[in-house]
């Protein structure tokens, strides 16, 4: 969890309050301090953290799952699978190599469901 300075909006960092601090109960405790302005916040509680549990997303969910080709563009292309005479395929393009390489097209035959890439 990142905390930001209310004065200048920079990220606060954690540091120890020096032992020669004028306020005795703050000595040796942790504080959040801004490195660009004089703002600081002493952490009074023993622990200062926030726990978040993230759920993992399946790869198919990221790319659209079972319905990923429902709204995809379609093009007239012959399916490379033996025995299929499908002449139309849905496709999408992704840049998977460096920027100077062409984009990779992924196809799905609308007849048999075969997938391939170009």
mmCIF file of C-alpha atoms in Angstrom:
data_model
loop_
_atom_site.group_PDB
_atom_site.id
_atom_site.type_symbol
_atom_site.label_atom_id
_atom_site.label_comp_id
_atom_site.label_asym_id
_atom_site.label_seq_id
_atom_site.Cartn_x
_atom_site.Cartn_y
_atom_site.Cartn_z
ATOM 1 C CA UNK A 1 0.000 0.000 0.000
ATOM 2 C CA UNK A 2 1.447 3.330 -0.998
ATOM 3 C CA UNK A 3 0.695 6.448 0.988
ATOM 4 C CA UNK A 4 1.047 9.884 -0.510
ATOM 5 C CA UNK A 5 1.962 13.229 0.984
ATOM 6 C CA UNK A 6 -1.105 15.464 1.527
ATOM 7 C CA UNK A 7 1.006 18.559 0.779
ATOM 8 C CA UNK A 8 2.916 17.705 -2.407
ATOM 9 C CA UNK A 9 1.434 14.303 -3.476
ATOM 10 C CA UNK A 10 4.782 12.465 -3.513
ATOM 11 C CA UNK A 11 5.153 8.926 -2.162
ATOM 12 C CA UNK A 12 5.860 8.703 1.560
ATOM 13 C CA UNK A 13 8.737 6.539 2.748
ATOM 14 C CA UNK A 14 9.219 4.784 6.089
ATOM 15 C CA UNK A 15 11.979 5.895 8.455
ATOM 16 C CA UNK A 16 12.775 5.791 12.180
ATOM 17 C CA UNK A 17 12.217 8.788 14.425
ATOM 18 C CA UNK A 18 15.647 9.800 15.780
ATOM 19 C CA UNK A 19 16.378 9.070 19.439
ATOM 20 C CA UNK A 20 17.068 12.767 20.047
ATOM 21 C CA UNK A 21 13.503 13.753 19.047
ATOM 22 C CA UNK A 22 11.979 16.430 21.316
ATOM 23 C CA UNK A 23 8.830 14.325 21.823
ATOM 24 C CA UNK A 24 9.825 11.435 24.068
ATOM 25 C CA UNK A 25 7.013 8.971 23.174
ATOM 26 C CA UNK A 26 7.900 9.183 19.462
ATOM 27 C CA UNK A 27 11.569 8.263 19.871
ATOM 28 C CA UNK A 28 12.580 5.078 18.056
ATOM 29 C CA UNK A 29 9.176 4.615 16.389
ATOM 30 C CA UNK A 30 8.554 4.405 12.678
ATOM 31 C CA UNK A 31 7.247 7.337 10.709
ATOM 32 C CA UNK A 32 6.045 8.075 7.212
ATOM 33 C CA UNK A 33 7.974 10.995 5.784
ATOM 34 C CA UNK A 34 8.016 12.928 2.553
ATOM 35 C CA UNK A 35 11.413 13.356 0.918
ATOM 36 C CA UNK A 36 10.532 16.587 -0.853
ATOM 37 C CA UNK A 37 8.716 18.575 1.831
ATOM 38 C CA UNK A 38 8.853 18.590 5.670
ATOM 39 C CA UNK A 39 5.686 16.470 6.130
ATOM 40 C CA UNK A 40 5.950 13.477 8.484
ATOM 41 C CA UNK A 41 3.467 11.197 10.232
ATOM 42 C CA UNK A 42 4.543 9.107 13.240
ATOM 43 C CA UNK A 43 3.087 5.582 13.275
ATOM 44 C CA UNK A 44 1.687 5.060 16.766
ATOM 45 C CA UNK A 45 0.276 1.550 16.260
ATOM 46 C CA UNK A 46 2.587 -1.425 16.598
ATOM 47 C CA UNK A 47 1.892 -2.628 13.070
ATOM 48 C CA UNK A 48 0.861 -0.596 10.071
ATOM 49 C CA UNK A 49 -0.065 -2.770 7.105
ATOM 50 C CA UNK A 50 -2.975 -3.821 4.983
ATOM 51 C CA UNK A 51 -3.421 -7.384 3.793
ATOM 52 C CA UNK A 52 -5.155 -8.069 0.507
ATOM 53 C CA UNK A 53 -5.888 -11.492 -0.899
ATOM 54 C CA UNK A 54 -6.053 -11.524 -4.669
ATOM 55 C CA UNK A 55 -7.900 -14.122 -6.669
ATOM 56 C CA UNK A 56 -6.064 -15.603 -9.605
ATOM 57 C CA UNK A 57 -7.599 -15.107 -13.018
ATOM 58 C CA UNK A 58 -7.486 -17.931 -15.498
ATOM 59 C CA UNK A 59 -5.755 -17.236 -18.801
ATOM 60 C CA UNK A 60 -8.993 -17.787 -20.724
ATOM 61 C CA UNK A 61 -10.735 -15.119 -18.633
ATOM 62 C CA UNK A 62 -8.096 -12.550 -19.592
ATOM 63 C CA UNK A 63 -8.511 -13.242 -23.304
ATOM 64 C CA UNK A 64 -12.319 -13.411 -23.128
ATOM 65 C CA UNK A 65 -12.985 -17.023 -22.154
ATOM 66 C CA UNK A 66 -15.300 -19.179 -24.225
ATOM 67 C CA UNK A 67 -16.923 -16.130 -25.834
ATOM 68 C CA UNK A 68 -13.731 -14.414 -26.962
ATOM 69 C CA UNK A 69 -14.563 -14.732 -30.665
ATOM 70 C CA UNK A 70 -18.242 -13.667 -30.460
ATOM 71 C CA UNK A 71 -17.480 -10.018 -31.260
ATOM 72 C CA UNK A 72 -14.255 -10.603 -33.188
ATOM 73 C CA UNK A 73 -13.800 -9.548 -36.795
ATOM 74 C CA UNK A 74 -14.277 -12.241 -39.408
ATOM 75 C CA UNK A 75 -12.308 -12.790 -42.580
ATOM 76 C CA UNK A 76 -12.575 -15.185 -45.534
ATOM 77 C CA UNK A 77 -9.677 -17.609 -45.000
ATOM 78 C CA UNK A 78 -9.374 -21.368 -45.534
ATOM 79 C CA UNK A 79 -9.089 -23.505 -42.371
ATOM 80 C CA UNK A 80 -5.782 -25.456 -42.354
ATOM 81 C CA UNK A 81 -7.281 -28.472 -40.530
ATOM 82 C CA UNK A 82 -7.551 -31.652 -42.596
ATOM 83 C CA UNK A 83 -11.137 -32.510 -43.442
ATOM 84 C CA UNK A 84 -12.545 -29.047 -42.717
ATOM 85 C CA UNK A 85 -13.799 -26.928 -45.566
ATOM 86 C CA UNK A 86 -14.464 -23.829 -43.463
ATOM 87 C CA UNK A 87 -13.961 -20.651 -45.451
ATOM 88 C CA UNK A 88 -14.495 -18.074 -42.691
ATOM 89 C CA UNK A 89 -12.558 -17.451 -39.499
ATOM 90 C CA UNK A 90 -12.765 -14.969 -36.646
ATOM 91 C CA UNK A 91 -9.476 -13.293 -35.794
ATOM 92 C CA UNK A 92 -7.714 -10.877 -33.455
ATOM 93 C CA UNK A 93 -4.221 -9.386 -33.570
ATOM 94 C CA UNK A 94 -1.692 -9.041 -30.733
ATOM 95 C CA UNK A 95 1.801 -7.566 -30.681
ATOM 96 C CA UNK A 96 3.796 -10.427 -29.085
ATOM 97 C CA UNK A 97 7.242 -9.622 -30.442
ATOM 98 C CA UNK A 98 9.254 -6.422 -30.509
ATOM 99 C CA UNK A 99 7.764 -3.251 -31.944
ATOM 100 C CA UNK A 100 9.614 -3.566 -35.254
ATOM 101 C CA UNK A 101 8.044 -7.005 -35.924
ATOM 102 C CA UNK A 102 4.553 -7.350 -37.430
ATOM 103 C CA UNK A 103 1.557 -8.180 -35.244
ATOM 104 C CA UNK A 104 0.530 -11.832 -34.839
ATOM 105 C CA UNK A 105 -2.960 -12.792 -36.005
ATOM 106 C CA UNK A 106 -4.882 -15.505 -34.147
ATOM 107 C CA UNK A 107 -7.688 -17.256 -36.045
ATOM 108 C CA UNK A 108 -10.593 -19.538 -35.118
ATOM 109 C CA UNK A 109 -12.486 -21.439 -37.770
ATOM 110 C CA UNK A 110 -16.212 -20.675 -37.617
ATOM 111 C CA UNK A 111 -17.045 -24.184 -38.880
ATOM 112 C CA UNK A 112 -14.947 -26.573 -36.758
ATOM 113 C CA UNK A 113 -13.498 -24.302 -34.028
ATOM 114 C CA UNK A 114 -9.869 -25.038 -34.958
ATOM 115 C CA UNK A 115 -7.400 -22.380 -33.803
ATOM 116 C CA UNK A 116 -4.188 -21.296 -35.494
ATOM 117 C CA UNK A 117 -1.983 -18.273 -35.787
ATOM 118 C CA UNK A 118 -0.442 -16.472 -38.707
#
